[in-house]
JSON list of C-alpha atoms and ligand atoms in Angstrom, two decimals:
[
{"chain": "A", "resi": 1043, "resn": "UNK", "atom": "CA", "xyz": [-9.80, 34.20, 3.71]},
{"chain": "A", "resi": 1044, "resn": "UNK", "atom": "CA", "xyz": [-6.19, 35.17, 4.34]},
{"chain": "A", "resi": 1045, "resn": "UNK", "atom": "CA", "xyz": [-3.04, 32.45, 4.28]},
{"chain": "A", "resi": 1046, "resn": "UNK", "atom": "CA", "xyz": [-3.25, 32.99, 7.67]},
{"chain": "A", "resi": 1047, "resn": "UNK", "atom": "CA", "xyz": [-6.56, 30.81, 8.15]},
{"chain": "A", "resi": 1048, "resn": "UNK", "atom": "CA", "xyz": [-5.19, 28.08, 6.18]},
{"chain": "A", "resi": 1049, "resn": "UNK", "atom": "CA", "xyz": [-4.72, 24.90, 7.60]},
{"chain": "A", "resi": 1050, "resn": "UNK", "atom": "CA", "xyz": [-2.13, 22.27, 6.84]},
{"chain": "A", "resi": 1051, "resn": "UNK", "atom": "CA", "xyz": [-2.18, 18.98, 7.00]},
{"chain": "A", "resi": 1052, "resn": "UNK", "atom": "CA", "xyz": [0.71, 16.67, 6.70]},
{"chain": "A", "resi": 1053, "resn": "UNK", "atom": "CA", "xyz": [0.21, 13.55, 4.60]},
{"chain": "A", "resi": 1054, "resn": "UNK", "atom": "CA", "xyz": [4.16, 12.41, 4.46]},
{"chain": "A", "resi": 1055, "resn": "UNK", "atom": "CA", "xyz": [7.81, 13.38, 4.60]},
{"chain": "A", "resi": 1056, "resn": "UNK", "atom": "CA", "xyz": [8.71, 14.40, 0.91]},
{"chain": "A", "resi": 1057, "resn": "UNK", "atom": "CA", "xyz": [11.80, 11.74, 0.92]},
{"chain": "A", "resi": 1058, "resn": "UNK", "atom": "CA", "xyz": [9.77, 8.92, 0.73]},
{"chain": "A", "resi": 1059, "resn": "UNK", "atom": "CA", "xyz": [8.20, 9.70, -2.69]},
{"chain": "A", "resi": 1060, "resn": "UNK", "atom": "CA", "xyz": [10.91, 8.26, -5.30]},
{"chain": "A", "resi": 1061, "resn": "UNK", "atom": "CA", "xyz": [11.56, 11.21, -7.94]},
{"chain": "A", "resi": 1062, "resn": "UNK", "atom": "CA", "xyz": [9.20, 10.92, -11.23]},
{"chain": "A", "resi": 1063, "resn": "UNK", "atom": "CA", "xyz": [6.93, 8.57, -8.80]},
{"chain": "A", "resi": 1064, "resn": "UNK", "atom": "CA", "xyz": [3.09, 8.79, -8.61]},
{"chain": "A", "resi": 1065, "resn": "UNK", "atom": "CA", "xyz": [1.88, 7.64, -5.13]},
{"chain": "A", "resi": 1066, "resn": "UNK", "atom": "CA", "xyz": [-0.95, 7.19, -3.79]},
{"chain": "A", "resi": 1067, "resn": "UNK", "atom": "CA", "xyz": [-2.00, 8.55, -0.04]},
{"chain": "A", "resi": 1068, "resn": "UNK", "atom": "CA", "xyz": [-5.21, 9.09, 1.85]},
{"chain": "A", "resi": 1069, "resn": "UNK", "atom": "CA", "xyz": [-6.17, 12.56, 2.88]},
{"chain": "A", "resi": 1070, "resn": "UNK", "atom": "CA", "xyz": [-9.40, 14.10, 4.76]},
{"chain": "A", "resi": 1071, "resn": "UNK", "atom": "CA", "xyz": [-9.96, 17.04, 2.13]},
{"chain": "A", "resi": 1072, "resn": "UNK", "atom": "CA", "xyz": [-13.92, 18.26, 3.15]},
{"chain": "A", "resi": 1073, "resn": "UNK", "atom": "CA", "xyz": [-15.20, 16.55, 6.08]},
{"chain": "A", "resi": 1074, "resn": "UNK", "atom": "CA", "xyz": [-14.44, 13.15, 7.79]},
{"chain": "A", "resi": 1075, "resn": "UNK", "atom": "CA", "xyz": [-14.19, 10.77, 4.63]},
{"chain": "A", "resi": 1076, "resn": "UNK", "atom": "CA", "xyz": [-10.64, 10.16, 3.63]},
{"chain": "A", "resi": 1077, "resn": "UNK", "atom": "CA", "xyz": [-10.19, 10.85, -0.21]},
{"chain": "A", "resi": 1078, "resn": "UNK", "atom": "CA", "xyz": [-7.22, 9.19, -2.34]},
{"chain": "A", "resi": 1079, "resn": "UNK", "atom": "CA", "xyz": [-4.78, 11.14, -3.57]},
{"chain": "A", "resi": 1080, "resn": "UNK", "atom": "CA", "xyz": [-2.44, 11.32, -6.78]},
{"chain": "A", "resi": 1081, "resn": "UNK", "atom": "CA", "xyz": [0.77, 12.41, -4.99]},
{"chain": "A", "resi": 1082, "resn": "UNK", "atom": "CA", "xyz": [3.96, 13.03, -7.98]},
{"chain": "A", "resi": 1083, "resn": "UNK", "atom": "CA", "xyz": [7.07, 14.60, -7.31]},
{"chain": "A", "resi": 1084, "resn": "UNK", "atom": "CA", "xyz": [9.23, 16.10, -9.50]},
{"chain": "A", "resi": 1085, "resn": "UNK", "atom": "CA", "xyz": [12.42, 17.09, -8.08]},
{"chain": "A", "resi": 1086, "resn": "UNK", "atom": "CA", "xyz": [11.73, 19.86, -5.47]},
{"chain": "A", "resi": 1087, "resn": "UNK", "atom": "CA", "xyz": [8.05, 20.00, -7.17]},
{"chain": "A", "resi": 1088, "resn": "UNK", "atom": "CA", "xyz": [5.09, 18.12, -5.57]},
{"chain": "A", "resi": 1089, "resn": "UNK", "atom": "CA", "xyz": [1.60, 18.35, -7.53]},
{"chain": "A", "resi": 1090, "resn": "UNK", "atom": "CA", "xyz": [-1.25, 16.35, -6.34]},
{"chain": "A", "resi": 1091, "resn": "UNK", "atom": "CA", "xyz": [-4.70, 15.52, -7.84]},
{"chain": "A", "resi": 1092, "resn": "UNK", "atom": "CA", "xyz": [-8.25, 13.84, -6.38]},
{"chain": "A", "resi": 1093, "resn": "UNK", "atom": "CA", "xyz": [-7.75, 10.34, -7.43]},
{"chain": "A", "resi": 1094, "resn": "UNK", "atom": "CA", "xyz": [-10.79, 10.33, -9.32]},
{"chain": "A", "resi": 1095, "resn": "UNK", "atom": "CA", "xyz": [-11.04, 10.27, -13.17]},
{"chain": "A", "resi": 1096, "resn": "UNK", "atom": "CA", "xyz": [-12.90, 12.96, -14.63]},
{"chain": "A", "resi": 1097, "resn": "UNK", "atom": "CA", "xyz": [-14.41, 10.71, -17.36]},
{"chain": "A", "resi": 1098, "resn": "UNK", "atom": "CA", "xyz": [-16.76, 8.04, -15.07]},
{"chain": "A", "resi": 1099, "resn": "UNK", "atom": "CA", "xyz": [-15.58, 9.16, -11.64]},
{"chain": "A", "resi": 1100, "resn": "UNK", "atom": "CA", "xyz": [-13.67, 5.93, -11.14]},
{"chain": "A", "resi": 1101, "resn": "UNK", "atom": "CA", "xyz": [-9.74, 5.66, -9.48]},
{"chain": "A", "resi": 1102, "resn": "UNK", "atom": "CA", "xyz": [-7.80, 5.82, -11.83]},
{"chain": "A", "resi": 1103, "resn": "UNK", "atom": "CA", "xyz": [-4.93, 3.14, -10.60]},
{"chain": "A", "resi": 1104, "resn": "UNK", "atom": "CA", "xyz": [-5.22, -0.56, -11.27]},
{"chain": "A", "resi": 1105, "resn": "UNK", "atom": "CA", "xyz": [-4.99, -1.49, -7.86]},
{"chain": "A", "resi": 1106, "resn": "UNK", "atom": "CA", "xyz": [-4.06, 0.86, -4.77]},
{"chain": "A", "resi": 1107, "resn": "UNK", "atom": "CA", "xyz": [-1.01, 3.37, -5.54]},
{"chain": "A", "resi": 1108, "resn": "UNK", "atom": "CA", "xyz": [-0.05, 1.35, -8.87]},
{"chain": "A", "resi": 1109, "resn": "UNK", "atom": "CA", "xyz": [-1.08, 3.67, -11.81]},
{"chain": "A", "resi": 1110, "resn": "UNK", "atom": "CA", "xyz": [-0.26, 3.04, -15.41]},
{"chain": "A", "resi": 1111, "resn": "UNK", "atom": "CA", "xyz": [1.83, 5.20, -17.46]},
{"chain": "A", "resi": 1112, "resn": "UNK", "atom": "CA", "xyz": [2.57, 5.72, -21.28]},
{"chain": "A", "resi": 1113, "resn": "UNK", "atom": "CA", "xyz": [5.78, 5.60, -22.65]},
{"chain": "A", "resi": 1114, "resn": "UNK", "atom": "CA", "xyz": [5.92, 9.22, -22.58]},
{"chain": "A", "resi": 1115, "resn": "UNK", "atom": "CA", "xyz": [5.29, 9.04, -18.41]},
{"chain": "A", "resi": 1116, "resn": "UNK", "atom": "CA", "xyz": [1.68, 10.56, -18.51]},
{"chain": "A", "resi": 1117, "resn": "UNK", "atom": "CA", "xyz": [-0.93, 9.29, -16.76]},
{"chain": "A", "resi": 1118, "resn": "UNK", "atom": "CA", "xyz": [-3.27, 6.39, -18.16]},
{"chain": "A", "resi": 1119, "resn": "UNK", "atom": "CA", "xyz": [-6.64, 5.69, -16.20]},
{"chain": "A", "resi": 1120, "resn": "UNK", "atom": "CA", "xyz": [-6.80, 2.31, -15.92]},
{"chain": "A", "resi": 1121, "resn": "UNK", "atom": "CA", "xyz": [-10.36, 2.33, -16.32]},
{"chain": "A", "resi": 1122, "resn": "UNK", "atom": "CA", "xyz": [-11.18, 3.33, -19.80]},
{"chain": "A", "resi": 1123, "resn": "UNK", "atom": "CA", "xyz": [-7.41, 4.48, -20.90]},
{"chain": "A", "resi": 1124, "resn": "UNK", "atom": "CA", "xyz": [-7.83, 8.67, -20.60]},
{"chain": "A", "resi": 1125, "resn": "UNK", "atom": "CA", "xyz": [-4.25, 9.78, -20.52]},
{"chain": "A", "resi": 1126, "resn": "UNK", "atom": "CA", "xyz": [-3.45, 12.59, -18.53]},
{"chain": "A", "resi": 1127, "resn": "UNK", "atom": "CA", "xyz": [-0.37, 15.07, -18.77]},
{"chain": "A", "resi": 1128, "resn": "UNK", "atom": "CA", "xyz": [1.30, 16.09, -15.80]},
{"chain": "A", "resi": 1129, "resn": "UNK", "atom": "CA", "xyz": [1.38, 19.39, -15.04]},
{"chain": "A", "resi": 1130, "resn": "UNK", "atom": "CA", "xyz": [-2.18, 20.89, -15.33]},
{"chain": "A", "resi": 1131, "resn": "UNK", "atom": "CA", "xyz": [-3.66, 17.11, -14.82]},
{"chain": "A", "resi": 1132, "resn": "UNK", "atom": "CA", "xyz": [-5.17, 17.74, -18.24]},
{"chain": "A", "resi": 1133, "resn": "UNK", "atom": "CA", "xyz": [-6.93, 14.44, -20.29]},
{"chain": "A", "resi": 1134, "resn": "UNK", "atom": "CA", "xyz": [-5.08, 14.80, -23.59]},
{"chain": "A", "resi": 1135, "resn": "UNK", "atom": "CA", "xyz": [-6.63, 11.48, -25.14]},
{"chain": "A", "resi": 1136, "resn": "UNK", "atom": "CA", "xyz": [-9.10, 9.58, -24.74]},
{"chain": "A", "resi": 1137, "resn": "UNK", "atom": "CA", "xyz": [-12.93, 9.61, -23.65]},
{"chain": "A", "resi": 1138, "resn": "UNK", "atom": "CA", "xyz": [-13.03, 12.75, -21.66]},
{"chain": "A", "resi": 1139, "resn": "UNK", "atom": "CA", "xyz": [-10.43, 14.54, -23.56]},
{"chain": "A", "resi": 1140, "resn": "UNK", "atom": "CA", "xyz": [-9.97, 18.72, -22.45]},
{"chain": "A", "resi": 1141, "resn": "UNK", "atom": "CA", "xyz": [-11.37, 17.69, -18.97]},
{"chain": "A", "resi": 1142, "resn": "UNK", "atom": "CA", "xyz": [-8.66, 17.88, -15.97]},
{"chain": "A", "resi": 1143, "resn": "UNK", "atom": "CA", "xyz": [-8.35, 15.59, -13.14]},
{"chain": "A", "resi": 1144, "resn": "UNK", "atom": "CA", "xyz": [-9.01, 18.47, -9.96]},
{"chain": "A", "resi": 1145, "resn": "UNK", "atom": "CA", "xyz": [-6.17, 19.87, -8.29]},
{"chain": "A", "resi": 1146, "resn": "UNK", "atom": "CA", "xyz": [-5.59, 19.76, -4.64]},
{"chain": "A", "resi": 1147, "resn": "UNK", "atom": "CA", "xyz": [-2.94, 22.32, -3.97]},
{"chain": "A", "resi": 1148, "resn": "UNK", "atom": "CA", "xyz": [0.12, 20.99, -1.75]},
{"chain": "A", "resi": 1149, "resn": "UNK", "atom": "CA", "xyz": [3.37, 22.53, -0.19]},
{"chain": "A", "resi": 1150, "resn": "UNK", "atom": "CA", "xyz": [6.57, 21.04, 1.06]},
{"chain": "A", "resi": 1151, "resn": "UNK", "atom": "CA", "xyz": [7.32, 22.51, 4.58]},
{"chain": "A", "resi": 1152, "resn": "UNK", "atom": "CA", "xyz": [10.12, 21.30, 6.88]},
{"chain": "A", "resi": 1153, "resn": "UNK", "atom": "CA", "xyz": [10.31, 18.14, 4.54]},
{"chain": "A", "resi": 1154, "resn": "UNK", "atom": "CA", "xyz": [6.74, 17.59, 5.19]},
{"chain": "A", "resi": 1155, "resn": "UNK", "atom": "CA", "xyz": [3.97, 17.47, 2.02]},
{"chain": "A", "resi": 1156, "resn": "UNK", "atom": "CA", "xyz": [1.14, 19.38, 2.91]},
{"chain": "A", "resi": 1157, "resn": "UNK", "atom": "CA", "xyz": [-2.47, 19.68, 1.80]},
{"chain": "A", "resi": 1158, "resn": "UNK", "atom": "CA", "xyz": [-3.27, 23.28, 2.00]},
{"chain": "A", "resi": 1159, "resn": "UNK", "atom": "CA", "xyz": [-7.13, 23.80, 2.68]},
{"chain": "A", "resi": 1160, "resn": "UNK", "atom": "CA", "xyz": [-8.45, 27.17, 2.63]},
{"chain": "B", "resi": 1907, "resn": "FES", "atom": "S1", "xyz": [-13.04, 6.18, -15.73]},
{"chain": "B", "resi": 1907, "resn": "FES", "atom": "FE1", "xyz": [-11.06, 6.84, -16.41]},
{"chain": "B", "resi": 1907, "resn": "FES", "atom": "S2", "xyz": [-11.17, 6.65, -18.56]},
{"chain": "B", "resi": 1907, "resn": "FES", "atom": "FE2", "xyz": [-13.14, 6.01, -17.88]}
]
């Protein structure tokens, strides 16, 4: 499959996610069921994850779009407490420690974030 076949969906302008911010969004990934999304943005970076915690398969914020963070700024389930660094989405401590939260791979395009599918 070439970039060319790639399809990308928009899930929301890039200024409305505050700098150092994880939000949450809904996004059709495989099929027709929307999946949540871990959106965070760092500067002109954008990573995103599945919102699903590699540990019991549970979301990992506390309620919709509010996730907990340690005083370092990872990523704390608020399940069972895995923390989570931010770059590779790699569980550092706690119960499922060396797994990784899975990657969805996004682009910012005409200040649009974009789920690229392949
Ligand atoms: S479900 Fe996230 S730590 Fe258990």
């Amino acid at each position: 499959m070439t970039s060319a076949d790639e399809q990308r969906d928009a899930l929301l302008r890039f200024d409305q996610l505050e700098d150092g911010g994880l939000h949450e969004i809904e996004a059709r990934l495989e099929g027709n069921d929307a999946e949540s999304l871990i959106v965070l943005r760092e500067g002109d970076a954008v990573r995103a994850w599945l919102n699903v915690c590699p540990h019991a398969g549970r979301r990992l914020d506390w309620a919709p779009g509010r996730f907990l963070k340690d005083k370092q700024g990872r990523l704390v389930c608020a399940v069972h407490g895995a923390t989570f660094e931010l770059q590779g989405g790699e569980c550092i401590a706690g119960p499922c420690r060396g797994a990784a939260l899975r990657t969805i791979p996004v682009v910012v395009e005409d200040g649009l974030v974009r789920v690229v599918r392949t």
